[in-house]
mmCIF file of C-alpha atoms in Angstrom:
data_model
loop_
_atom_site.group_PDB
_atom_site.id
_atom_site.type_symbol
_atom_site.label_atom_id
_atom_site.label_comp_id
_atom_site.label_asym_id
_atom_site.label_seq_id
_atom_site.Cartn_x
_atom_site.Cartn_y
_atom_site.Cartn_z
ATOM 1 C CA MET A 30 -181.082 -60.571 -219.147
ATOM 2 C CA VAL A 31 -179.518 -57.205 -217.816
ATOM 3 C CA LEU A 32 -182.292 -55.068 -216.023
ATOM 4 C CA ASN A 33 -182.326 -51.736 -214.949
ATOM 5 C CA CYS A 34 -182.821 -49.834 -211.473
ATOM 6 C CA ARG A 35 -186.715 -49.354 -211.920
ATOM 7 C CA HIS A 36 -187.144 -53.133 -212.952
ATOM 8 C CA VAL A 37 -185.147 -54.201 -209.917
ATOM 9 C CA TRP A 38 -187.019 -51.995 -207.864
ATOM 10 C CA ASP A 39 -190.747 -53.851 -208.933
ATOM 11 C CA TYR A 40 -189.229 -57.317 -207.900
ATOM 12 C CA ILE A 41 -188.094 -56.433 -204.623
ATOM 13 C CA SER A 42 -191.340 -57.709 -203.234
ATOM 14 C CA GLY A 43 -191.032 -61.072 -205.378
ATOM 15 C CA TYR A 44 -187.172 -61.227 -204.537
ATOM 16 C CA LEU A 45 -187.770 -60.275 -200.854
ATOM 17 C CA ASP A 46 -190.833 -62.671 -200.923
ATOM 18 C CA ASP A 47 -189.001 -65.346 -202.455
ATOM 19 C CA THR A 48 -191.589 -66.161 -204.594
ATOM 20 C CA LEU A 49 -189.211 -64.950 -208.434
ATOM 21 C CA ALA A 50 -188.501 -67.834 -211.694
ATOM 22 C CA ALA A 51 -184.951 -68.400 -210.709
ATOM 23 C CA ASP A 52 -183.917 -67.177 -213.854
ATOM 24 C CA VAL A 53 -185.149 -63.883 -212.206
ATOM 25 C CA ARG A 54 -184.011 -63.671 -209.279
ATOM 26 C CA ALA A 55 -180.565 -64.499 -210.247
ATOM 27 C CA SER A 56 -180.484 -61.135 -212.851
ATOM 28 C CA VAL A 57 -181.470 -59.263 -209.356
ATOM 29 C CA GLU A 58 -179.242 -60.956 -207.449
ATOM 30 C CA GLU A 59 -176.740 -60.119 -210.490
ATOM 31 C CA HIS A 60 -177.393 -56.463 -210.440
ATOM 32 C CA LEU A 61 -177.864 -55.942 -206.716
ATOM 33 C CA ALA A 62 -174.003 -56.896 -206.321
ATOM 34 C CA HIS A 63 -172.896 -54.057 -208.096
ATOM 35 C CA CYS A 64 -175.337 -51.528 -207.013
ATOM 36 C CA GLU A 65 -175.349 -49.583 -204.154
ATOM 37 C CA ILE A 66 -178.359 -47.543 -204.589
ATOM 38 C CA CYS A 67 -180.941 -50.793 -205.077
ATOM 39 C CA SER A 68 -179.038 -52.926 -202.149
ATOM 40 C CA ALA A 69 -180.126 -49.676 -199.999
ATOM 41 C CA VAL A 70 -183.546 -49.848 -201.413
ATOM 42 C CA LEU A 71 -183.747 -53.645 -200.456
ATOM 43 C CA ASP A 72 -182.587 -53.645 -197.593
ATOM 44 C CA SER A 73 -184.429 -50.453 -195.860
ATOM 45 C CA THR A 74 -187.681 -52.303 -197.558
ATOM 46 C CA ARG A 75 -186.505 -55.398 -195.509
ATOM 47 C CA ASN A 76 -185.577 -53.602 -192.088
ATOM 48 C CA ILE A 77 -188.878 -51.498 -192.215
ATOM 49 C CA LEU A 78 -191.191 -55.013 -193.137
ATOM 50 C CA ILE A 79 -189.367 -56.284 -190.005
ATOM 51 C CA LEU A 80 -190.473 -52.614 -187.492
ATOM 52 C CA THR A 81 -194.211 -52.052 -188.750
ATOM 53 C CA ALA A 82 -194.845 -55.557 -188.127
ATOM 54 C CA ASP A 83 -193.116 -55.441 -184.696
ATOM 55 C CA ASP A 84 -195.301 -55.268 -181.652
ATOM 56 C CA ARG A 85 -195.432 -52.636 -179.840
ATOM 57 C CA VAL A 86 -195.737 -49.620 -182.485
ATOM 58 C CA PHE A 87 -199.302 -50.803 -182.111
ATOM 59 C CA GLU A 88 -199.776 -51.526 -178.718
ATOM 60 C CA LEU A 89 -203.801 -52.994 -177.159
ATOM 61 C CA PRO A 90 -205.053 -50.518 -174.699
ATOM 62 C CA LEU A 91 -205.006 -51.536 -171.372
ATOM 63 C CA GLY A 92 -208.014 -53.717 -170.312
ATOM 64 C CA TYR A 93 -209.263 -54.259 -173.424
ATOM 65 C CA SER A 94 -209.560 -57.261 -173.142
ATOM 66 C CA GLU A 95 -211.957 -57.560 -169.877
ATOM 67 C CA ARG A 96 -214.023 -54.994 -171.870
ATOM 68 C CA LEU A 97 -214.555 -57.240 -174.944
ATOM 69 C CA HIS A 98 -215.522 -60.259 -172.523
ATOM 70 C CA ALA A 99 -218.065 -58.559 -170.397
ATOM 71 C CA ARG A 100 -219.691 -56.893 -173.260
ATOM 72 C CA LEU A 101 -219.808 -60.045 -174.822
ATOM 73 C CA SER A 102 -220.766 -61.451 -171.996
ATOM 74 C CA GLN A 103 -223.438 -59.148 -171.491
ATOM 75 C CA ALA A 104 -224.233 -59.789 -175.263
ATOM 76 C CA MET A 105 -224.698 -63.263 -174.685
ATOM 77 C CA LEU A 106 -227.392 -62.578 -172.130
ATOM 78 C CA GLU A 107 -229.272 -60.683 -173.910
ATOM 79 C CA ILE A 108 -229.070 -62.313 -178.238
ATOM 80 C CA PRO A 109 -230.466 -65.784 -178.579
ATOM 81 C CA PRO A 110 -227.734 -68.256 -178.334
ATOM 82 C CA PRO A 111 -226.718 -69.630 -182.139
ATOM 83 C CA THR A 112 -227.611 -72.189 -183.781
ATOM 84 C CA ARG A 113 -226.101 -74.424 -186.667
ATOM 85 C CA GLU A 114 -228.567 -72.386 -189.441
ATOM 86 C CA GLY A 115 -231.285 -75.124 -191.293
ATOM 87 C CA GLU A 116 -231.563 -76.978 -188.511
ATOM 88 C CA SER A 117 -234.613 -75.857 -185.714
ATOM 89 C CA THR A 118 -234.386 -74.065 -183.439
ATOM 90 C CA MET B 14 -201.180 -62.650 -184.586
ATOM 91 C CA GLN B 15 -200.376 -65.935 -182.398
ATOM 92 C CA PRO B 16 -201.539 -68.960 -184.249
ATOM 93 C CA PRO B 17 -203.362 -71.117 -182.523
ATOM 94 C CA ALA B 18 -202.113 -74.187 -180.563
ATOM 95 C CA GLU B 19 -202.098 -77.477 -182.717
ATOM 96 C CA SER B 20 -204.300 -78.652 -179.465
ATOM 97 C CA ARG B 21 -207.399 -76.343 -180.408
ATOM 98 C CA ASP B 22 -210.421 -77.738 -181.907
ATOM 99 C CA GLU B 23 -212.331 -75.046 -183.466
ATOM 100 C CA ASN B 24 -214.536 -76.798 -185.211
ATOM 101 C CA ALA B 25 -215.398 -78.927 -181.969
ATOM 102 C CA MET B 26 -215.187 -75.400 -180.046
ATOM 103 C CA ILE B 27 -217.751 -73.888 -182.706
ATOM 104 C CA ALA B 28 -219.991 -77.159 -182.635
ATOM 105 C CA LYS B 29 -220.652 -76.881 -178.474
ATOM 106 C CA VAL B 30 -221.296 -73.219 -178.585
ATOM 107 C CA LEU B 31 -224.013 -74.007 -181.607
ATOM 108 C CA ALA B 32 -225.623 -77.068 -179.012
ATOM 109 C CA GLY B 33 -225.707 -74.379 -176.402
ATOM 110 C CA GLY B 34 -222.135 -74.378 -175.087
ATOM 111 C CA THR B 35 -222.064 -70.334 -175.304
ATOM 112 C CA ASP B 36 -219.818 -69.758 -172.626
ATOM 113 C CA THR B 37 -217.043 -71.614 -175.341
ATOM 114 C CA PHE B 38 -216.917 -68.737 -177.478
ATOM 115 C CA HIS B 39 -215.178 -66.508 -174.892
ATOM 116 C CA GLU B 40 -212.206 -69.855 -175.401
ATOM 117 C CA LEU B 41 -212.850 -69.789 -179.415
ATOM 118 C CA ILE B 42 -212.183 -65.806 -179.751
ATOM 119 C CA ARG B 43 -208.860 -65.420 -177.466
ATOM 120 C CA PRO B 44 -205.918 -65.638 -180.205
ATOM 121 C CA TYR B 45 -207.928 -63.503 -181.896
ATOM 122 C CA GLU B 46 -208.944 -60.589 -179.952
ATOM 123 C CA ARG B 47 -205.071 -58.606 -180.508
ATOM 124 C CA SER B 48 -206.517 -59.362 -184.714
ATOM 125 C CA VAL B 49 -209.137 -57.693 -185.042
ATOM 126 C CA TYR B 50 -208.592 -54.734 -183.216
ATOM 127 C CA MET B 51 -205.481 -53.963 -184.973
ATOM 128 C CA MET B 52 -207.417 -54.725 -187.858
ATOM 129 C CA ALA B 53 -210.317 -52.189 -186.978
ATOM 130 C CA LEU B 54 -207.189 -49.362 -185.809
ATOM 131 C CA SER B 55 -205.578 -49.568 -189.474
ATOM 132 C CA LEU B 56 -209.043 -48.983 -190.603
ATOM 133 C CA LEU B 57 -210.250 -46.813 -188.762
ATOM 134 C CA HIS B 58 -207.807 -44.206 -186.654
ATOM 135 C CA ASN B 59 -208.841 -43.639 -183.519
ATOM 136 C CA GLU B 60 -208.253 -46.318 -180.934
ATOM 137 C CA ALA B 61 -211.449 -45.880 -179.050
ATOM 138 C CA GLU B 62 -213.421 -46.460 -182.142
ATOM 139 C CA ALA B 63 -211.110 -49.436 -183.145
ATOM 140 C CA GLU B 64 -211.975 -50.833 -179.716
ATOM 141 C CA ASP B 65 -215.557 -50.635 -180.207
ATOM 142 C CA ALA B 66 -215.659 -52.136 -183.536
ATOM 143 C CA ALA B 67 -213.708 -54.682 -182.210
ATOM 144 C CA GLN B 68 -216.372 -55.276 -180.061
ATOM 145 C CA GLU B 69 -219.200 -55.317 -182.427
ATOM 146 C CA SER B 70 -217.451 -57.678 -184.683
ATOM 147 C CA PHE B 71 -217.107 -60.494 -182.018
ATOM 148 C CA ILE B 72 -220.767 -59.973 -181.063
ATOM 149 C CA LYS B 73 -221.945 -60.492 -184.453
ATOM 150 C CA ALA B 74 -219.143 -63.272 -184.876
ATOM 151 C CA TYR B 75 -221.375 -64.672 -181.892
ATOM 152 C CA ARG B 76 -225.115 -63.885 -183.478
ATOM 153 C CA ASN B 77 -224.167 -65.012 -186.798
ATOM 154 C CA LEU B 78 -222.275 -68.389 -185.756
ATOM 155 C CA GLY B 79 -224.231 -70.600 -187.153
ATOM 156 C CA ARG B 80 -223.618 -69.330 -190.289
ATOM 157 C CA PHE B 81 -220.222 -69.625 -190.199
ATOM 158 C CA ARG B 82 -218.710 -72.556 -192.655
ATOM 159 C CA ALA B 83 -216.148 -75.188 -191.560
ATOM 160 C CA GLU B 84 -214.264 -74.649 -195.265
ATOM 161 C CA SER B 85 -213.106 -71.030 -194.592
ATOM 162 C CA ARG B 86 -211.104 -70.816 -191.061
ATOM 163 C CA PHE B 87 -212.630 -68.947 -188.424
ATOM 164 C CA SER B 88 -209.200 -66.501 -188.537
ATOM 165 C CA THR B 89 -210.476 -65.231 -192.069
ATOM 166 C CA TRP B 90 -214.109 -65.341 -191.383
ATOM 167 C CA LEU B 91 -213.575 -63.039 -188.285
ATOM 168 C CA ILE B 92 -211.453 -61.002 -190.293
ATOM 169 C CA ALA B 93 -214.276 -60.870 -193.240
ATOM 170 C CA ILE B 94 -216.820 -59.631 -190.017
ATOM 171 C CA VAL B 95 -214.387 -57.177 -188.618
ATOM 172 C CA LEU B 96 -213.421 -55.461 -192.663
ATOM 173 C CA ASN B 97 -217.033 -54.685 -193.499
ATOM 174 C CA GLU B 98 -217.623 -53.235 -189.216
ATOM 175 C CA ALA B 99 -214.761 -51.157 -189.326
ATOM 176 C CA ARG B 100 -215.864 -50.029 -193.858
ATOM 177 C CA GLY B 101 -218.875 -49.337 -192.440
ATOM 178 C CA ARG B 102 -218.005 -46.820 -190.041
ATOM 179 C CA LEU B 103 -215.899 -45.403 -192.701
ATOM 180 C CA ARG B 104 -218.469 -44.937 -194.933
ATOM 181 C CA ARG B 105 -220.856 -43.219 -192.730
ATOM 182 C CA LYS B 106 -218.405 -41.149 -192.183
ATOM 183 C CA GLN B 107 -216.890 -40.357 -195.304
ATOM 184 C CA PRO B 108 -219.251 -40.621 -198.292
ATOM 185 C CA GLY B 109 -217.659 -41.303 -201.720
ATOM 186 C CA LEU B 110 -214.853 -43.320 -200.562
ATOM 187 C CA THR B 111 -214.764 -46.105 -202.317
ATOM 188 C CA ASP B 112 -211.932 -49.407 -203.457
ATOM 189 C CA SER B 113 -211.689 -47.856 -207.062
ATOM 190 C CA ILE B 114 -207.914 -48.242 -207.679
ATOM 191 C CA ASP B 115 -206.678 -49.830 -210.392
ATOM 192 C CA ASP B 116 -204.300 -53.549 -210.090
ATOM 193 C CA THR B 117 -203.375 -53.690 -213.605
ATOM 194 C CA SER B 118 -201.505 -50.878 -214.529
ATOM 195 C CA GLU B 119 -197.579 -51.121 -214.178
ATOM 196 C CA GLY B 120 -197.864 -47.797 -212.072
ATOM 197 C CA SER B 121 -194.893 -48.563 -209.833
ATOM 198 C CA VAL B 122 -193.677 -47.095 -206.657
ATOM 199 C CA THR B 123 -190.292 -45.301 -207.093
ATOM 200 C CA PRO B 124 -188.789 -45.557 -203.890
ATOM 201 C CA ALA B 125 -186.559 -43.524 -201.431
ATOM 202 C CA GLN B 126 -182.966 -43.726 -203.164
ATOM 203 C CA LEU B 127 -180.294 -43.957 -200.577
ATOM 204 C CA THR B 128 -176.820 -45.405 -200.120
ATOM 205 C CA ASP B 129 -176.307 -44.853 -196.826
ATOM 206 C CA TRP B 130 -178.978 -47.289 -195.134
ATOM 207 C CA ARG B 131 -178.335 -48.752 -192.059
ATOM 208 C CA GLU B 132 -179.868 -51.232 -190.236
ATOM 209 C CA ILE B 133 -182.382 -49.494 -187.769
ATOM 210 C CA PRO B 134 -182.442 -51.085 -184.396
ATOM 211 C CA SER B 135 -185.628 -52.836 -183.721
ATOM 212 C CA GLU B 136 -184.828 -50.582 -180.319
ATOM 213 C CA SER B 137 -185.320 -47.913 -181.921
ATOM 214 C CA LEU B 138 -188.789 -49.163 -181.594
ATOM 215 C CA GLU B 139 -188.605 -47.870 -177.602
ATOM 216 C CA ARG B 140 -188.760 -44.847 -178.888
ATOM 217 C CA LYS B 141 -192.053 -42.836 -179.151
ATOM 218 C CA GLU B 142 -191.096 -40.687 -182.338
ATOM 219 C CA VAL B 143 -190.255 -44.027 -184.009
ATOM 220 C CA ARG B 144 -193.262 -45.185 -182.803
ATOM 221 C CA SER B 145 -195.445 -42.490 -184.302
ATOM 222 C CA LEU B 146 -193.408 -42.282 -187.307
ATOM 223 C CA ILE B 147 -194.367 -45.792 -188.144
ATOM 224 C CA ARG B 148 -197.940 -45.037 -187.286
ATOM 225 C CA GLN B 149 -198.553 -42.175 -188.991
ATOM 226 C CA ALA B 150 -196.753 -43.897 -192.485
ATOM 227 C CA LEU B 151 -198.579 -47.104 -192.301
ATOM 228 C CA ASN B 152 -201.840 -44.691 -191.228
ATOM 229 C CA SER B 153 -200.695 -42.475 -194.500
ATOM 230 C CA LEU B 154 -201.464 -45.625 -196.901
ATOM 231 C CA PRO B 155 -204.627 -45.783 -198.798
ATOM 232 C CA LEU B 156 -207.017 -47.671 -197.676
ATOM 233 C CA PRO B 157 -206.757 -50.992 -200.382
ATOM 234 C CA TYR B 158 -203.009 -50.958 -199.974
ATOM 235 C CA ARG B 159 -203.435 -50.757 -195.619
ATOM 236 C CA GLU B 160 -205.642 -53.389 -195.715
ATOM 237 C CA VAL B 161 -203.550 -55.672 -197.870
ATOM 238 C CA PHE B 162 -200.339 -54.362 -196.056
ATOM 239 C CA VAL B 163 -201.886 -55.336 -192.389
ATOM 240 C CA LEU B 164 -202.837 -58.685 -193.070
ATOM 241 C CA ARG B 165 -199.751 -59.670 -194.722
ATOM 242 C CA GLU B 166 -197.109 -58.400 -192.687
ATOM 243 C CA LEU B 167 -198.994 -57.765 -189.606
ATOM 244 C CA GLU B 168 -201.176 -60.878 -189.303
ATOM 245 C CA GLU B 169 -198.688 -63.109 -191.824
ATOM 246 C CA ARG B 170 -201.625 -64.232 -193.438
ATOM 247 C CA ASN B 171 -200.714 -65.675 -196.607
ATOM 248 C CA VAL B 172 -201.658 -64.400 -200.187
ATOM 249 C CA GLN B 173 -205.224 -66.677 -200.276
ATOM 250 C CA GLU B 174 -206.353 -65.781 -197.127
ATOM 251 C CA THR B 175 -205.611 -62.350 -197.672
ATOM 252 C CA ALA B 176 -207.843 -62.695 -201.256
ATOM 253 C CA GLU B 177 -210.321 -64.145 -199.080
ATOM 254 C CA ALA B 178 -210.933 -62.288 -196.307
ATOM 255 C CA LEU B 179 -210.115 -59.107 -198.891
ATOM 256 C CA GLY B 180 -212.939 -60.842 -201.626
ATOM 257 C CA ILE B 181 -210.043 -60.012 -203.820
ATOM 258 C CA THR B 182 -207.698 -62.004 -206.553
ATOM 259 C CA SER B 183 -204.034 -62.910 -205.265
ATOM 260 C CA ALA B 184 -202.802 -60.935 -208.028
ATOM 261 C CA SER B 185 -204.412 -58.118 -206.427
ATOM 262 C CA VAL B 186 -202.846 -59.251 -202.975
ATOM 263 C CA LYS B 187 -199.405 -59.810 -204.464
ATOM 264 C CA MET B 188 -199.720 -56.192 -206.683
ATOM 265 C CA ARG B 189 -201.021 -53.830 -203.566
ATOM 266 C CA LEU B 190 -198.872 -55.762 -201.380
ATOM 267 C CA HIS B 191 -195.412 -54.274 -203.579
ATOM 268 C CA ARG B 192 -197.648 -50.986 -203.566
ATOM 269 C CA ALA B 193 -197.620 -50.707 -200.403
ATOM 270 C CA ARG B 194 -194.434 -51.908 -198.885
ATOM 271 C CA MET B 195 -192.652 -49.319 -201.414
ATOM 272 C CA MET B 196 -194.931 -46.611 -199.932
ATOM 273 C CA LEU B 197 -193.801 -47.012 -196.744
ATOM 274 C CA GLN B 198 -189.871 -47.526 -197.513
ATOM 275 C CA LYS B 199 -189.958 -44.177 -199.773
ATOM 276 C CA GLN B 200 -191.878 -42.656 -196.604
ATOM 277 C CA LEU B 201 -190.146 -44.393 -193.754
ATOM 278 C CA ALA B 202 -186.657 -44.809 -195.475
ATOM 279 C CA PRO B 203 -185.038 -40.994 -195.353
ATOM 280 C CA ASP B 204 -187.537 -39.619 -191.486
ATOM 281 C CA LEU B 205 -185.876 -43.208 -189.757
ATOM 282 C CA ILE B 206 -182.545 -42.709 -191.339
ATOM 283 C CA SER B 207 -182.649 -39.114 -189.549
ATOM 284 C CA GLN B 208 -183.593 -40.954 -186.164
ATOM 285 C CA ALA B 209 -180.460 -43.789 -186.368
ATOM 286 C CA PRO B 210 -177.957 -42.461 -184.126
ATOM 287 C CA LYS B 211 -174.854 -41.449 -185.613
ATOM 288 C CA ARG B 212 -172.848 -44.246 -186.682
ATOM 289 C CA ARG B 213 -169.225 -44.035 -185.051
ATOM 290 C CA ARG B 214 -166.511 -44.578 -188.201
ATOM 291 C CA ARG B 215 -164.504 -46.818 -187.026
ATOM 292 C CA PHE B 216 -162.047 -47.337 -189.518
ATOM 293 C CA PRO B 217 -161.827 -44.229 -191.266
ATOM 294 C CA TRP B 218 -158.645 -44.645 -192.715
ATOM 295 C CA PHE B 219 -160.119 -47.219 -194.677
#
């Protein structure tokens, strides 16, 4: 199977997640071996995924956890304790 | 997301809360604090509102804990709650915002075509501009793509959990994830390359 660049772009996610059928994967690899543009698209996509998943991109606001548990404790005083639904309360 | 330790028996913790040991709820949610905030933030784009939505979500989870059924994962159930909470807030702000996108048509996204991609080192994230570029790109994804992207890539949920939390098919999860990745590549690759330090040409004579 000979793939053009556009086909290869459609397979990039499957390639990264390793969910392509063996013959498709082989064709993608064959294309990547001689196509500089598709190789760069693949590498840039992979790198961008690594960067976006980094915890430093989104940081928790300072004091978030403390405020959350304080509000929860307050709410738990006001809300009747939950019970398994269907059981008598 | 930090996976709960093997020894955590969440069903036992939930049973304890439901039997009156309500303080155990604090312990139960600890591993998901970040996840729930992140989901809220990725939908709402505002830190203060995301924090409020996260708090509300945990309170709802507490209030409705009796309805939780052990056949789904507690984390998936929590994510569904925060999604509902954040979507409700979005709808109040922007009525008419809907999820209708077409997951079936081909409609491939054309990536940015480059030849000089070099690895952007993760140290580049120490720079504010780089973090801000990435956040902007994520925020610019249409909501249905953003939800899938955050769950799969940031929260590392598998296809099935993502489908379950969002109430869509696994095929839609895969399609949306692929398009989201390509949209991010298209938007970020040119920007990130221009942010990268100039490479020293070590062997220009070759």
